[in-house]
Tab-separated table of C-alpha atoms in Angstrom:
chain	number	residue	atom	x	y	z
A	26	MET	CA	140.956	57.786	228.378
A	27	LYS	CA	143.907	56.366	226.473
A	28	ARG	CA	141.647	55.238	223.632
A	29	PHE	CA	139.969	58.648	223.533
A	30	ILE	CA	143.351	60.380	223.142
A	31	GLN	CA	144.317	57.910	220.399
A	32	THR	CA	141.042	58.625	218.578
A	33	LEU	CA	141.775	62.368	218.672
A	34	LYS	CA	145.250	61.699	217.262
A	35	ASN	CA	143.705	59.644	214.458
A	36	ILE	CA	141.214	62.412	213.680
A	37	PHE	CA	143.858	65.138	213.424
A	38	SER	CA	146.262	62.903	211.509
A	39	ILE	CA	143.860	62.992	208.530
A	40	GLU	CA	144.704	66.251	206.767
A	41	GLU	CA	141.350	66.793	205.062
A	42	LEU	CA	139.386	66.070	208.238
A	43	ARG	CA	141.692	68.294	210.304
A	44	ASN	CA	141.281	71.184	207.870
A	45	ARG	CA	137.493	70.764	207.842
A	46	ILE	CA	137.288	70.789	211.645
A	47	LEU	CA	139.516	73.875	211.973
A	48	TYR	CA	137.580	75.656	209.206
A	49	THR	CA	134.300	74.875	210.975
A	50	LEU	CA	135.623	76.184	214.300
A	51	LEU	CA	136.787	79.388	212.591
A	52	LEU	CA	133.384	80.098	211.049
A	53	ILE	CA	131.611	79.271	214.311
A	54	SER	CA	133.860	81.784	216.093
A	55	VAL	CA	132.881	84.440	213.548
A	56	TYR	CA	129.223	83.604	214.086
A	57	ARG	CA	129.507	83.906	217.866
A	58	LEU	CA	131.370	87.212	217.498
A	59	GLY	CA	128.232	88.696	215.923
A	60	TYR	CA	126.361	87.957	219.173
A	61	TYR	CA	128.284	90.745	220.937
A	62	ILE	CA	127.680	93.412	218.249
A	63	VAL	CA	124.508	95.351	219.103
A	64	LEU	CA	122.447	97.115	216.443
A	65	PRO	CA	123.597	100.732	215.919
A	66	GLY	CA	121.360	103.214	217.706
A	67	VAL	CA	120.384	100.906	220.608
A	68	ASP	CA	121.241	101.435	224.264
A	69	SER	CA	121.711	97.807	225.359
A	70	SER	CA	121.412	98.718	229.059
A	71	LYS	CA	117.788	99.787	228.525
A	72	LEU	CA	116.699	96.726	226.569
A	73	ASN	CA	113.886	94.739	228.129
A	74	ILE	CA	112.801	92.195	225.540
A	75	ASP	CA	110.222	89.668	226.699
A	76	THR	CA	111.330	86.158	225.690
A	77	ALA	CA	108.355	84.181	226.951
A	78	GLY	CA	106.745	81.420	224.906
A	79	LEU	CA	107.742	81.125	221.255
A	80	LEU	CA	110.115	84.101	221.514
A	81	GLY	CA	111.984	82.271	224.264
A	82	LEU	CA	112.442	79.270	221.976
A	83	LEU	CA	113.734	81.553	219.232
A	84	ASP	CA	116.145	83.234	221.648
A	85	THR	CA	117.416	79.791	222.700
A	86	PHE	CA	118.133	78.808	219.089
A	87	LEU	CA	120.021	82.077	218.547
A	88	GLY	CA	122.089	81.798	221.698
A	89	GLY	CA	120.592	84.942	223.257
A	90	ALA	CA	121.208	87.176	220.217
A	91	PHE	CA	117.462	87.861	219.906
A	92	SER	CA	117.153	89.359	223.402
A	93	LYS	CA	120.438	91.278	223.016
A	94	ALA	CA	119.307	93.004	219.776
A	95	SER	CA	122.529	92.005	218.034
A	96	ILE	CA	123.174	92.180	214.302
A	97	PHE	CA	122.407	88.435	214.226
A	98	ALA	CA	119.162	88.881	216.176
A	99	LEU	CA	117.234	86.859	213.572
A	100	GLY	CA	120.162	84.600	212.743
A	101	ILE	CA	119.502	81.662	210.461
A	102	MET	CA	115.817	81.323	211.412
A	103	PRO	CA	114.336	83.171	208.369
A	104	TYR	CA	116.304	80.802	206.119
A	105	ILE	CA	114.856	77.820	207.976
A	106	SER	CA	111.341	79.271	207.657
A	107	ALA	CA	111.854	79.726	203.910
A	108	SER	CA	113.267	76.196	203.588
A	109	ILE	CA	110.247	74.698	205.359
A	110	ALA	CA	107.892	76.697	203.121
A	111	ILE	CA	109.665	75.459	199.961
A	112	GLN	CA	109.638	71.902	201.303
A	113	LEU	CA	105.881	72.049	201.850
A	114	LEU	CA	105.370	73.585	198.389
A	115	THR	CA	107.451	70.770	196.902
A	116	MET	CA	105.008	68.265	198.356
A	117	ALA	CA	101.893	70.213	197.347
A	118	LEU	CA	102.518	71.875	193.956
A	119	PRO	CA	103.379	69.972	190.741
A	120	TYR	CA	105.718	72.783	189.558
A	121	PHE	CA	108.000	72.344	192.568
A	122	GLN	CA	107.667	68.548	192.426
A	123	LYS	CA	108.891	68.578	188.839
A	124	MET	CA	111.785	70.826	189.786
A	125	GLN	CA	112.778	68.480	192.607
A	126	LYS	CA	112.929	65.537	190.187
A	127	GLU	CA	115.290	67.366	187.799
A	128	GLY	CA	118.328	66.277	189.789
A	129	GLU	CA	121.208	68.628	190.503
A	130	SER	CA	119.886	71.431	188.274
A	131	GLY	CA	116.499	71.314	189.996
A	132	ARG	CA	118.138	71.355	193.420
A	133	LYS	CA	120.107	74.473	192.474
A	134	LYS	CA	116.917	76.199	191.321
A	135	LEU	CA	115.142	75.329	194.576
A	136	ASN	CA	118.112	76.608	196.579
A	137	GLN	CA	118.049	79.878	194.661
A	138	ILE	CA	114.301	80.285	195.233
A	139	THR	CA	114.868	79.565	198.937
A	140	ARG	CA	117.553	82.264	199.147
A	141	VAL	CA	115.323	84.859	197.489
A	142	LEU	CA	112.398	83.921	199.732
A	143	THR	CA	114.728	84.207	202.746
A	144	ILE	CA	115.347	87.880	201.930
A	145	PHE	CA	111.615	88.696	201.899
A	146	VAL	CA	110.979	86.668	205.066
A	147	THR	CA	113.866	88.423	206.819
A	148	ILE	CA	112.599	91.887	205.865
A	149	ALA	CA	109.104	91.062	207.173
A	150	GLN	CA	110.418	89.522	210.400
A	151	SER	CA	112.941	92.319	211.006
A	152	ILE	CA	110.251	95.018	210.745
A	153	SER	CA	108.047	93.078	213.164
A	154	TYR	CA	110.983	92.502	215.525
A	155	LEU	CA	112.038	96.155	215.567
A	156	GLN	CA	108.523	97.508	216.061
A	157	THR	CA	107.296	95.064	218.720
A	158	THR	CA	110.323	94.158	220.828
A	159	ILE	CA	112.565	97.236	220.983
A	160	SER	CA	111.049	100.100	222.941
A	161	THR	CA	111.568	103.763	222.116
A	162	ASP	CA	113.316	104.282	225.471
A	163	ALA	CA	116.202	102.071	224.306
A	164	LEU	CA	116.801	104.073	221.108
A	165	LEU	CA	119.524	106.673	220.711
A	166	ILE	CA	118.255	107.905	217.325
A	167	SER	CA	114.848	108.478	215.772
A	168	ARG	CA	112.558	105.484	215.308
A	169	ALA	CA	112.352	105.938	211.515
A	170	ALA	CA	116.129	106.122	210.987
A	171	PHE	CA	116.675	103.187	213.323
A	172	THR	CA	114.070	101.012	211.572
A	173	VAL	CA	115.406	101.669	208.059
A	174	SER	CA	119.055	101.063	208.973
A	175	SER	CA	118.335	98.049	211.165
A	176	VAL	CA	116.220	96.317	208.500
A	177	PHE	CA	119.217	96.424	206.162
A	178	ILE	CA	121.594	95.272	208.912
A	179	LEU	CA	119.390	92.396	210.088
A	180	THR	CA	118.801	91.252	206.508
A	181	ALA	CA	122.533	91.364	205.788
A	182	GLY	CA	123.168	89.500	209.059
A	183	THR	CA	120.781	86.694	208.107
A	184	ILE	CA	122.272	86.405	204.619
A	185	PHE	CA	125.747	86.272	206.178
A	186	CYS	CA	124.598	83.519	208.585
A	187	MET	CA	123.115	81.643	205.630
A	188	TRP	CA	126.461	81.963	203.820
A	189	LEU	CA	128.319	80.694	206.911
A	190	GLY	CA	126.016	77.675	207.092
A	191	GLU	CA	126.557	76.829	203.428
A	192	ARG	CA	130.345	77.168	203.781
A	193	ILE	CA	130.355	74.851	206.798
A	194	THR	CA	128.316	72.289	204.860
A	195	ASP	CA	130.570	72.474	201.791
A	196	ARG	CA	134.016	72.853	203.325
A	197	GLY	CA	133.522	72.088	207.018
A	198	ILE	CA	132.116	69.192	209.012
A	199	GLY	CA	128.420	68.550	209.644
A	200	ASN	CA	125.356	70.381	208.389
A	201	GLY	CA	126.107	74.104	208.584
A	202	THR	CA	122.597	75.369	209.298
A	203	SER	CA	122.004	72.824	212.050
A	204	MET	CA	125.488	73.480	213.425
A	205	LEU	CA	124.785	77.195	213.891
A	206	ILE	CA	121.558	76.442	215.761
A	207	MET	CA	123.339	73.888	217.929
A	208	ILE	CA	126.099	76.370	218.818
A	209	GLY	CA	123.467	78.910	219.854
A	210	ILE	CA	121.864	76.339	222.171
A	211	VAL	CA	125.147	75.036	223.611
A	212	SER	CA	126.410	78.567	224.308
A	213	ARG	CA	123.740	78.911	227.003
A	214	PHE	CA	124.548	75.636	228.738
A	215	PRO	CA	127.517	76.821	230.904
A	216	LYS	CA	125.474	79.750	232.229
A	217	ALA	CA	122.535	77.427	232.948
A	218	ILE	CA	124.798	75.009	234.853
A	219	ILE	CA	126.272	77.835	236.945
A	220	GLN	CA	122.838	79.286	237.734
A	221	GLU	CA	121.497	75.880	238.769
A	222	ALA	CA	124.508	75.114	240.972
A	223	THR	CA	124.301	78.558	242.578
A	224	SER	CA	120.568	78.278	243.238
A	225	ARG	CA	121.042	74.945	245.025
A	226	GLY	CA	123.777	76.310	247.285
A	227	SER	CA	126.283	74.229	249.256
A	228	GLY	CA	123.528	72.234	250.946
A	229	GLY	CA	122.021	71.143	247.652
A	230	LEU	CA	125.125	69.493	246.193
A	231	LEU	CA	123.551	66.030	246.272
A	232	ILE	CA	120.427	67.311	244.517
A	233	PHE	CA	122.574	68.965	241.852
A	234	VAL	CA	124.464	65.692	241.239
A	235	VAL	CA	121.149	63.832	240.923
A	236	GLU	CA	120.006	66.429	238.361
A	237	ILE	CA	123.161	65.914	236.291
A	238	VAL	CA	122.631	62.139	236.343
A	239	ALA	CA	118.989	62.643	235.353
A	240	LEU	CA	120.091	64.891	232.479
A	241	PHE	CA	122.458	62.154	231.272
A	242	VAL	CA	119.621	59.602	231.325
A	243	VAL	CA	117.337	61.958	229.383
A	244	VAL	CA	120.048	62.530	226.764
A	245	MET	CA	120.477	58.760	226.331
A	246	PHE	CA	116.704	58.455	225.946
A	247	ALA	CA	116.746	61.147	223.239
A	248	VAL	CA	119.615	59.374	221.446
A	249	ALA	CA	117.670	56.101	221.482
A	250	LEU	CA	114.561	57.831	220.099
A	251	THR	CA	116.585	59.521	217.359
A	252	GLN	CA	118.341	56.332	216.250
A	253	ALA	CA	115.508	53.810	216.614
A	254	VAL	CA	114.449	52.299	213.271
A	255	ARG	CA	112.122	49.566	212.069
A	256	ARG	CA	114.009	47.643	209.402
A	257	VAL	CA	111.760	46.213	206.716
A	258	PRO	CA	113.559	43.452	204.731
A	259	ILE	CA	113.790	43.901	200.962
A	260	GLN	CA	114.803	41.091	198.614
A	261	TYR	CA	116.180	41.926	195.159
A	262	ALA	CA	115.661	39.511	192.284
A	263	LYS	CA	118.665	38.215	190.372
A	264	GLN	CA	119.271	39.822	186.981
A	265	VAL	CA	121.651	38.756	184.223
A	266	VAL	CA	123.615	41.726	182.854
A	267	GLY	CA	126.015	40.569	180.141
A	268	ASN	CA	127.968	37.674	181.579
A	269	LYS	CA	127.342	38.696	185.194
A	270	VAL	CA	124.519	37.853	187.569
A	271	MET	CA	123.456	40.978	189.475
A	272	GLY	CA	121.170	41.358	192.472
A	273	GLY	CA	119.896	38.590	194.677
A	274	GLN	CA	120.832	40.537	197.807
A	275	ARG	CA	118.729	41.249	200.875
A	276	GLN	CA	118.702	44.830	202.081
A	277	TYR	CA	116.568	46.767	204.531
A	278	LEU	CA	114.265	49.744	204.363
A	279	PRO	CA	114.945	51.740	207.574
A	280	LEU	CA	111.726	53.389	208.775
A	281	LYS	CA	112.574	55.699	211.674
A	282	LEU	CA	110.570	55.653	214.864
A	283	ASN	CA	110.788	59.459	214.844
A	284	THR	CA	110.709	60.325	211.157
A	285	SER	CA	109.532	63.889	211.717
A	286	GLY	CA	112.404	64.933	214.016
A	287	VAL	CA	111.772	68.189	215.891
A	288	MET	CA	109.214	69.604	213.450
A	289	PRO	CA	106.082	68.491	215.413
A	290	ILE	CA	107.389	70.255	218.535
A	291	ILE	CA	108.132	73.438	216.584
A	292	PHE	CA	104.698	73.443	214.931
A	293	ALA	CA	102.954	72.690	218.244
A	294	GLN	CA	104.825	75.444	220.089
A	295	ALA	CA	103.913	77.882	217.350
A	296	LEU	CA	100.226	77.207	218.051
A	297	MET	CA	100.359	77.117	221.845
A	298	PHE	CA	100.153	80.901	222.155
A	299	ILE	CA	96.742	80.967	220.437
A	300	PRO	CA	94.565	79.871	223.434
A	301	SER	CA	96.019	82.530	225.744
A	302	LEU	CA	95.890	85.150	222.978
A	303	VAL	CA	92.215	84.516	222.157
A	304	ALA	CA	91.221	84.225	225.820
A	305	GLY	CA	93.111	87.426	226.607
A	306	LEU	CA	90.814	89.361	224.288
A	307	PHE	CA	87.850	88.534	226.545
A	308	ALA	CA	89.684	88.397	229.893
A	309	GLU	CA	88.223	91.679	231.157
A	310	LYS	CA	84.646	90.593	230.437
A	311	SER	CA	84.772	86.959	231.515
A	312	ASP	CA	86.329	85.242	234.521
A	313	PHE	CA	86.494	81.983	232.534
A	314	ALA	CA	88.451	83.637	229.724
A	315	ASN	CA	90.781	85.199	232.282
A	316	SER	CA	91.330	81.773	233.844
A	317	VAL	CA	92.073	80.211	230.447
A	318	ALA	CA	94.536	82.981	229.604
A	319	THR	CA	96.323	82.522	232.935
A	320	THR	CA	96.424	78.733	232.564
A	321	PHE	CA	97.906	78.703	229.061
A	322	ASN	CA	100.439	81.428	229.855
A	323	ASP	CA	101.998	79.004	232.349
A	324	TYR	CA	103.815	76.168	230.570
A	325	THR	CA	103.879	74.061	233.771
A	326	THR	CA	100.094	73.564	234.058
A	327	TRP	CA	98.661	70.149	233.180
A	328	GLN	CA	96.179	71.718	230.736
A	329	TYR	CA	99.011	73.337	228.783
A	330	ASN	CA	101.046	70.121	228.672
A	331	ALA	CA	98.045	67.954	227.748
A	332	LEU	CA	97.197	70.168	224.758
A	333	PHE	CA	100.876	70.476	223.857
A	334	ALA	CA	101.356	66.680	223.861
A	335	THR	CA	98.190	66.146	221.798
A	336	LEU	CA	99.299	68.642	219.159
A	337	ILE	CA	102.728	66.997	218.954
A	338	ILE	CA	101.202	63.559	218.312
A	339	VAL	CA	98.879	65.005	215.650
A	340	PHE	CA	101.709	66.860	213.910
A	341	THR	CA	103.903	63.741	214.088
A	342	PHE	CA	101.360	61.855	211.991
A	343	PHE	CA	100.909	64.845	209.685
A	344	TYR	CA	104.618	65.442	209.038
A	345	THR	CA	105.336	61.721	208.616
A	346	ALA	CA	102.547	61.517	206.045
A	347	ILE	CA	103.983	64.335	203.937
A	348	ALA	CA	107.628	63.306	204.413
A	349	ILE	CA	107.290	59.635	203.414
A	350	SER	CA	105.261	58.373	200.482
A	351	PRO	CA	104.647	54.591	200.703
A	352	GLN	CA	103.420	54.638	197.097
A	353	GLN	CA	106.651	56.200	195.835
A	354	ILE	CA	108.785	53.769	197.846
A	355	SER	CA	106.755	50.862	196.432
A	356	ASP	CA	107.189	52.131	192.867
A	357	ASP	CA	110.953	52.616	193.346
A	358	MET	CA	111.296	49.095	194.730
A	359	LYS	CA	109.329	47.654	191.820
A	360	ARG	CA	111.483	49.450	189.244
A	361	GLY	CA	114.641	48.223	190.969
A	362	GLY	CA	113.448	44.615	191.057
A	363	GLY	CA	112.968	44.587	194.822
A	364	PHE	CA	110.130	43.215	196.899
A	365	ILE	CA	109.244	42.614	200.536
A	366	PRO	CA	109.197	38.844	201.258
A	367	GLY	CA	105.636	37.615	201.616
A	368	VAL	CA	104.118	40.825	200.201
A	369	LYS	CA	103.012	41.283	196.592
A	370	PRO	CA	104.631	44.187	194.678
A	371	GLY	CA	102.536	47.250	193.931
A	372	LEU	CA	99.515	48.227	196.008
A	373	SER	CA	100.035	45.491	198.623
A	374	THR	CA	103.590	46.719	199.268
A	375	SER	CA	102.382	50.315	199.583
A	376	ASP	CA	99.675	49.269	202.069
A	377	PHE	CA	102.164	47.185	204.059
A	378	ILE	CA	104.627	50.101	204.377
A	379	ALA	CA	101.780	52.468	205.334
A	380	THR	CA	100.633	50.030	208.040
A	381	VAL	CA	104.147	49.721	209.473
A	382	LEU	CA	104.484	53.518	209.464
A	383	ASP	CA	101.207	53.925	211.357
A	384	ARG	CA	102.273	51.380	213.970
A	385	ILE	CA	105.638	53.010	214.692
A	386	THR	CA	104.476	56.637	214.356
A	387	LEU	CA	102.083	56.435	217.330
A	388	PRO	CA	104.699	55.313	219.906
A	389	GLY	CA	107.198	57.663	218.255
A	390	GLY	CA	104.784	60.582	218.666
A	391	ILE	CA	104.052	59.671	222.293
A	392	LEU	CA	107.756	59.443	223.159
A	393	LEU	CA	108.362	62.732	221.346
A	394	ALA	CA	105.594	64.346	223.404
A	395	VAL	CA	107.186	62.987	226.601
A	396	ILE	CA	110.511	64.598	225.683
A	397	ALA	CA	108.719	67.853	224.833
A	398	ILE	CA	107.032	68.190	228.234
A	399	LEU	CA	110.066	67.099	230.283
A	400	PRO	CA	111.320	70.728	230.678
A	401	SER	CA	108.057	71.742	232.342
A	402	LEU	CA	108.242	68.715	234.649
A	403	ALA	CA	111.828	69.621	235.481
A	404	SER	CA	110.761	73.179	236.315
A	405	MET	CA	108.190	71.836	238.761
A	406	THR	CA	110.989	70.172	240.751
A	407	GLY	CA	112.570	73.571	241.448
A	408	MET	CA	115.154	73.757	238.658
A	409	THR	CA	115.926	77.099	237.062
A	410	ARG	CA	114.138	77.672	233.782
A	411	GLU	CA	117.390	77.907	231.787
A	412	PHE	CA	118.673	74.555	233.076
A	413	ALA	CA	115.286	72.831	232.744
A	414	GLN	CA	115.193	73.636	229.015
A	415	PHE	CA	118.032	71.158	228.433
A	416	PHE	CA	115.943	68.292	229.841
A	417	GLY	CA	114.011	67.893	226.619
A	418	GLY	CA	112.092	69.725	223.958
A	419	THR	CA	113.425	71.063	220.702
A	420	SER	CA	116.787	72.078	222.155
A	421	LEU	CA	117.755	68.580	223.264
A	422	LEU	CA	116.592	66.882	220.051
A	423	ILE	CA	118.524	69.363	217.898
A	424	LEU	CA	121.651	68.861	220.004
A	425	VAL	CA	121.415	65.080	219.778
A	426	GLY	CA	120.619	65.065	216.060
A	427	VAL	CA	123.431	67.442	215.076
A	428	VAL	CA	126.020	65.678	217.243
A	429	LEU	CA	125.089	62.262	215.813
A	430	ASP	CA	125.209	63.625	212.271
A	431	THR	CA	128.630	65.191	212.838
A	432	LEU	CA	130.047	62.102	214.543
A	433	GLN	CA	128.843	59.982	211.651
A	434	GLN	CA	130.798	62.129	209.198
A	435	VAL	CA	133.914	61.981	211.386
A	436	GLU	CA	133.649	58.199	211.648
A	437	SER	CA	133.283	57.863	207.882
A	438	TYR	CA	136.647	59.636	207.449
A	439	LEU	CA	138.270	57.371	210.053
A	440	LEU	CA	136.953	54.199	208.451
A	441	MET	CA	137.926	55.423	204.989
A	442	LYS	CA	141.537	55.810	206.194
A	443	ARG	CA	141.338	52.360	207.842
A	444	TYR	CA	141.340	53.710	211.369
A	445	GLU	CA	139.175	52.279	214.132
A	446	GLY	CA	135.823	54.015	214.455
A	447	LEU	CA	134.671	56.254	217.292
A	448	MET	CA	132.929	53.385	219.074
A	449	LYS	CA	134.588	50.172	220.230
A	450	SER	CA	131.617	48.171	218.972
A	451	GLY	CA	128.918	49.088	216.507
A	452	ARG	CA	128.632	52.135	214.296
A	453	VAL	CA	127.506	55.700	214.841
A	454	LYS	CA	124.092	56.114	213.212
A	455	GLY	CA	123.049	59.675	212.456
A	456	ARG	CA	120.129	61.337	210.698
A	457	THR	CA	121.537	60.921	207.211
A	458	GLU	CA	120.693	57.219	206.833
A	459	THR	CA	119.328	56.665	203.342
A	460	VAL	CA	116.583	54.410	202.113
A	461	ALA	CA	117.937	51.219	200.623
A	462	VAL	CA	115.793	51.219	197.494
């Protein structure tokens, strides 16, 4: 405890770090304030928005703003959708690939395109949200007037959230966009804890303690999965530059066990509504279709979890393949005078890296699938749905990733000012580890 207090003193003794933390907390407070502001023309007491399936995941990311019909009901999610679309286009289209290689100017152009695309995505999503989730009974004004005004408000709210995220990234601590999502998830944790404790009652105190211990173990498992890397040794040849001998050092290429992060879970969850949707179209005419629709509407059934886990493993391979290019890494190493000991430069190096990626992606995908289905397993034990969501899935991985990323930035400030790091031994390793080529 004494060391923890001393670490806090060290953190707040660094003026720049202190200002960044306070600035971040201020912007987060503004973001959470928007949660309590309901769209004009809505009677919040008559709202009955279904948050099952993918909508429930979205509501979790937004801290309940989606189901409350607040001005931040769409939050930062349209910006994330636009960013993912631009990222995929960058990997598929030569025009965007060229722009990405232009350095800082190209990055600014891509950011501007992402912002413009965010506006169009927000308008489309806001119209769909207003028409499908908010019933006429909850409106205090006409549907047409409400739709027009709310589209402008929701679009402005998303742009404001995007601006908050960028300000946190530039002048605060951590990645702003990820930080806003994390705050939305964390804001639901106290309520989930209270509901779980209340549901267990006084006689279930021991069970509740066991659940907390189990949650701690699951969090440690998620941290290990996030940080695990396969370090491939790289040797750099010595080069004579002027009167100095450069190079000759051994570095490592860190290939993450879970390169794809939470994206496979998000993609898989986006597709999991399809079986029940298609089967629902024929439910009245076929008992089999009705059974399929019922089975895949329940996220605790083994059929649902088996398909969910399979999709996650498939998307893990897919996203790893488009996120890491062994050929590009091999070319960069060759230009920098680096090579993997015992492997010839060029095609052999590319094949070696691809083989290592395949070998670590399979266990990484399986472990990711295990984390994804843990909430359903937790629900089967009698936990409340809100509390069970923190036992795995996208929520837990985002929490772990953002916290590690933020702690890494804080530790870098401490080490720069010659203070002791956050950990007594070792270093905090976040998601921002760069390739050593």
